[in-house]
Amino acid sequence: MTHARPAYSVYVRGVTLSLDLRVLLLLNERNEWELPGGRLERGETPEQCVVREIAEESGWQTMAGPLLDVWSHEPEPGRSVLTVTYGCLVLTPDAAPVLSDEHRQLGLFSPNELHRVRMHEGYRASVTAWLKAAPTVRVRGDQGMFLDGRWYPTAAGTTGACRRLAHATCCPCE
């Protein structure tokens, strides 16, 4: 007996948080909120894909962090998608995200607001996972961002305080 193998499109999505710990979501053509991201292109890694897609869809420059989840679903009948999600760090935290022409609306939602948002449960689980696992991040002026013992460059003029992404409280800097 021969079975037809389903053809999956691979989409890579990122959970990105603003400095005030709100999650970036985009409203799609089905009136559902989704994480920024898109189709994996030939020759690029999933990490490169999510960074590229977040920049295209919001203007935010990011760094892909840890893999959060992988699942398959059918967003529309007959269309199979494999979704890969990453926790992402915003390297331009003072820049407001900008809506691209790919989506109807852009929103920043606090974790407490997410239960009212119409979105796939896989996205909701990825957001929860990143909020629980997110590392301590320090942002100091033009010096950059300190994450897990290493400084990363951020956009010139970035300001901010110490942030533990998993909690809305500051952490000791020194």
mmCIF file of C-alpha atoms in Angstrom:
data_model
loop_
_atom_site.group_PDB
_atom_site.id
_atom_site.type_symbol
_atom_site.label_atom_id
_atom_site.label_comp_id
_atom_site.label_asym_id
_atom_site.label_seq_id
_atom_site.Cartn_x
_atom_site.Cartn_y
_atom_site.Cartn_z
ATOM 1 C CA MET A 1 0.000 0.000 0.000
ATOM 2 C CA THR A 2 1.395 3.382 -1.012
ATOM 3 C CA HIS A 3 0.761 6.405 1.164
ATOM 4 C CA ALA A 4 1.057 9.952 -0.072
ATOM 5 C CA ARG A 5 3.431 11.943 2.098
ATOM 6 C CA PRO A 6 2.115 15.316 3.178
ATOM 7 C CA ALA A 7 4.038 18.297 1.900
ATOM 8 C CA TYR A 8 4.756 20.783 4.652
ATOM 9 C CA SER A 9 5.777 24.390 4.376
ATOM 10 C CA VAL A 10 8.233 25.336 7.138
ATOM 11 C CA TYR A 11 7.537 28.612 8.923
ATOM 12 C CA VAL A 12 9.861 30.083 11.524
ATOM 13 C CA ARG A 13 8.369 32.461 14.091
ATOM 14 C CA GLY A 14 9.846 34.544 16.894
ATOM 15 C CA VAL A 15 8.595 35.538 20.309
ATOM 16 C CA THR A 16 9.856 39.103 20.694
ATOM 17 C CA LEU A 17 9.311 41.313 23.724
ATOM 18 C CA SER A 18 9.366 45.097 24.001
ATOM 19 C CA LEU A 19 11.279 46.789 26.842
ATOM 20 C CA ASP A 20 8.061 46.899 28.860
ATOM 21 C CA LEU A 21 7.716 43.125 28.343
ATOM 22 C CA ARG A 22 4.842 43.166 25.866
ATOM 23 C CA VAL A 23 4.707 40.512 23.123
ATOM 24 C CA LEU A 24 4.745 41.569 19.463
ATOM 25 C CA LEU A 25 1.845 40.028 17.506
ATOM 26 C CA LEU A 26 0.578 40.638 13.968
ATOM 27 C CA LEU A 27 -2.990 40.296 12.683
ATOM 28 C CA ASN A 28 -3.156 38.131 9.561
ATOM 29 C CA GLU A 29 -5.698 37.900 6.714
ATOM 30 C CA ARG A 30 -7.720 35.294 8.686
ATOM 31 C CA ASN A 31 -8.178 37.819 11.535
ATOM 32 C CA GLU A 32 -5.919 35.763 13.797
ATOM 33 C CA TRP A 33 -2.957 37.134 15.719
ATOM 34 C CA GLU A 34 0.373 35.468 15.024
ATOM 35 C CA LEU A 35 4.012 35.758 15.943
ATOM 36 C CA PRO A 36 6.218 37.537 13.420
ATOM 37 C CA GLY A 37 8.005 35.208 11.044
ATOM 38 C CA GLY A 38 7.621 33.466 7.754
ATOM 39 C CA ARG A 39 8.615 30.738 5.357
ATOM 40 C CA LEU A 40 12.083 29.272 5.546
ATOM 41 C CA GLU A 41 13.905 29.978 2.296
ATOM 42 C CA ARG A 42 16.329 27.624 0.585
ATOM 43 C CA GLY A 43 19.869 28.093 1.866
ATOM 44 C CA GLU A 44 19.039 29.920 5.094
ATOM 45 C CA THR A 45 19.051 28.606 8.632
ATOM 46 C CA PRO A 46 15.924 28.865 10.791
ATOM 47 C CA GLU A 47 17.728 31.461 12.925
ATOM 48 C CA GLN A 48 18.531 33.590 9.856
ATOM 49 C CA CYS A 49 14.939 33.246 8.687
ATOM 50 C CA VAL A 50 13.375 34.470 11.928
ATOM 51 C CA VAL A 51 15.746 37.451 12.166
ATOM 52 C CA ARG A 52 15.037 38.405 8.521
ATOM 53 C CA GLU A 53 11.283 38.000 8.863
ATOM 54 C CA ILE A 54 11.007 40.006 12.097
ATOM 55 C CA ALA A 55 12.954 42.846 10.466
ATOM 56 C CA GLU A 56 10.718 42.747 7.355
ATOM 57 C CA GLU A 57 7.471 42.624 9.326
ATOM 58 C CA SER A 58 8.235 45.016 12.192
ATOM 59 C CA GLY A 59 11.488 46.866 11.531
ATOM 60 C CA TRP A 60 12.975 45.427 14.736
ATOM 61 C CA GLN A 61 16.520 44.083 14.565
ATOM 62 C CA THR A 62 16.727 40.899 16.620
ATOM 63 C CA MET A 63 18.946 38.044 17.611
ATOM 64 C CA ALA A 64 17.535 34.516 17.569
ATOM 65 C CA GLY A 65 17.723 32.905 20.979
ATOM 66 C CA PRO A 66 16.737 29.400 21.986
ATOM 67 C CA LEU A 67 14.458 27.073 20.082
ATOM 68 C CA LEU A 68 11.122 27.078 21.928
ATOM 69 C CA ASP A 69 8.867 24.642 20.087
ATOM 70 C CA VAL A 70 8.085 22.786 16.859
ATOM 71 C CA TRP A 71 4.605 21.670 15.802
ATOM 72 C CA SER A 72 2.536 20.965 12.711
ATOM 73 C CA HIS A 73 -0.961 22.196 11.947
ATOM 74 C CA GLU A 74 -3.343 23.124 9.130
ATOM 75 C CA PRO A 75 -4.060 26.864 9.196
ATOM 76 C CA GLU A 76 -6.409 26.289 6.258
ATOM 77 C CA PRO A 77 -7.885 23.022 4.951
ATOM 78 C CA GLY A 78 -5.367 21.186 2.773
ATOM 79 C CA ARG A 79 -2.419 23.392 3.784
ATOM 80 C CA SER A 80 0.053 21.699 6.142
ATOM 81 C CA VAL A 81 2.572 23.837 8.007
ATOM 82 C CA LEU A 82 5.483 22.927 10.252
ATOM 83 C CA THR A 83 6.033 25.827 12.653
ATOM 84 C CA VAL A 84 9.324 26.393 14.475
ATOM 85 C CA THR A 85 9.472 29.079 17.190
ATOM 86 C CA TYR A 86 12.434 30.850 18.770
ATOM 87 C CA GLY A 87 12.777 33.225 21.675
ATOM 88 C CA CYS A 88 14.264 36.407 20.204
ATOM 89 C CA LEU A 89 16.053 39.375 21.702
ATOM 90 C CA VAL A 90 15.334 42.812 20.291
ATOM 91 C CA LEU A 91 18.600 44.613 19.507
ATOM 92 C CA THR A 92 16.764 47.886 18.827
ATOM 93 C CA PRO A 93 14.557 48.014 21.950
ATOM 94 C CA ASP A 94 13.853 51.760 21.811
ATOM 95 C CA ALA A 95 12.552 51.619 18.234
ATOM 96 C CA ALA A 96 8.795 51.262 17.915
ATOM 97 C CA PRO A 97 7.774 48.350 15.700
ATOM 98 C CA VAL A 98 6.365 49.365 12.318
ATOM 99 C CA LEU A 99 3.546 47.548 10.515
ATOM 100 C CA SER A 100 4.485 46.142 7.106
ATOM 101 C CA ASP A 101 2.049 45.565 4.247
ATOM 102 C CA GLU A 102 2.027 41.813 5.033
ATOM 103 C CA HIS A 103 -0.394 42.175 7.947
ATOM 104 C CA ARG A 104 -3.537 44.090 8.861
ATOM 105 C CA GLN A 105 -2.458 45.281 12.288
ATOM 106 C CA LEU A 106 0.436 45.202 14.731
ATOM 107 C CA GLY A 107 -0.011 44.922 18.479
ATOM 108 C CA LEU A 108 2.033 44.740 21.650
ATOM 109 C CA PHE A 109 0.279 42.667 24.320
ATOM 110 C CA SER A 110 1.088 42.152 27.977
ATOM 111 C CA PRO A 111 1.139 38.542 29.168
ATOM 112 C CA ASN A 112 -2.099 39.253 31.052
ATOM 113 C CA GLU A 113 -3.856 40.261 27.811
ATOM 114 C CA LEU A 114 -2.956 37.164 25.811
ATOM 115 C CA HIS A 115 -5.916 35.078 27.021
ATOM 116 C CA ARG A 116 -8.253 37.459 25.134
ATOM 117 C CA VAL A 117 -6.279 37.306 21.877
ATOM 118 C CA ARG A 118 -7.408 34.976 19.082
ATOM 119 C CA MET A 119 -4.283 33.029 18.120
ATOM 120 C CA HIS A 120 -3.088 29.449 17.656
ATOM 121 C CA GLU A 121 -2.397 27.647 20.928
ATOM 122 C CA GLY A 122 1.089 26.802 19.654
ATOM 123 C CA TYR A 123 1.944 30.510 19.589
ATOM 124 C CA ARG A 124 0.506 30.943 23.077
ATOM 125 C CA ALA A 125 2.632 28.022 24.360
ATOM 126 C CA SER A 126 5.765 29.517 22.753
ATOM 127 C CA VAL A 127 5.136 32.894 24.392
ATOM 128 C CA THR A 128 4.686 31.208 27.762
ATOM 129 C CA ALA A 129 7.864 29.174 27.276
ATOM 130 C CA TRP A 130 9.926 32.284 26.419
ATOM 131 C CA LEU A 131 8.538 34.249 29.359
ATOM 132 C CA LYS A 132 9.553 31.402 31.676
ATOM 133 C CA ALA A 133 12.987 30.761 30.154
ATOM 134 C CA ALA A 134 14.093 34.231 29.067
ATOM 135 C CA PRO A 135 17.493 35.238 30.424
ATOM 136 C CA THR A 136 18.486 38.317 32.342
ATOM 137 C CA VAL A 137 19.230 41.132 29.921
ATOM 138 C CA ARG A 138 20.944 44.418 30.742
ATOM 139 C CA VAL A 139 20.841 47.380 28.381
ATOM 140 C CA ARG A 140 23.222 50.308 28.965
ATOM 141 C CA GLY A 141 23.237 53.192 26.535
ATOM 142 C CA ASP A 142 25.475 52.670 23.513
ATOM 143 C CA GLN A 143 27.399 49.859 25.211
ATOM 144 C CA GLY A 144 24.891 47.312 24.053
ATOM 145 C CA MET A 145 23.075 44.462 25.679
ATOM 146 C CA PHE A 146 24.553 42.091 28.236
ATOM 147 C CA LEU A 147 23.175 38.569 27.939
ATOM 148 C CA ASP A 148 24.468 35.437 29.587
ATOM 149 C CA GLY A 149 27.931 36.856 30.228
ATOM 150 C CA ARG A 150 28.452 38.526 26.832
ATOM 151 C CA TRP A 151 27.840 42.024 25.393
ATOM 152 C CA TYR A 152 25.882 42.318 22.137
ATOM 153 C CA PRO A 153 25.741 45.562 20.139
ATOM 154 C CA THR A 154 22.461 47.422 20.012
ATOM 155 C CA ALA A 155 21.406 50.410 17.977
ATOM 156 C CA ALA A 156 23.087 53.697 18.809
ATOM 157 C CA GLY A 157 21.212 55.650 21.432
ATOM 158 C CA THR A 158 19.529 52.628 23.011
ATOM 159 C CA THR A 159 18.762 53.207 26.637
ATOM 160 C CA GLY A 160 17.245 51.094 29.310
ATOM 161 C CA ALA A 161 17.663 49.452 32.651
ATOM 162 C CA CYS A 162 18.326 45.953 33.770
ATOM 163 C CA ARG A 163 15.519 43.644 32.775
ATOM 164 C CA ARG A 164 14.768 40.075 33.671
ATOM 165 C CA LEU A 165 12.555 39.198 30.722
ATOM 166 C CA ALA A 166 10.807 36.463 32.669
ATOM 167 C CA HIS A 167 9.707 38.952 35.314
ATOM 168 C CA ALA A 168 8.698 42.591 35.175
ATOM 169 C CA THR A 169 11.234 43.516 37.833
ATOM 170 C CA CYS A 170 14.763 44.866 37.654
ATOM 171 C CA CYS A 171 17.725 42.775 38.609
ATOM 172 C CA PRO A 172 20.904 43.968 40.313
ATOM 173 C CA CYS A 173 23.361 45.289 37.722
ATOM 174 C CA GLU A 174 26.572 44.970 39.543
#
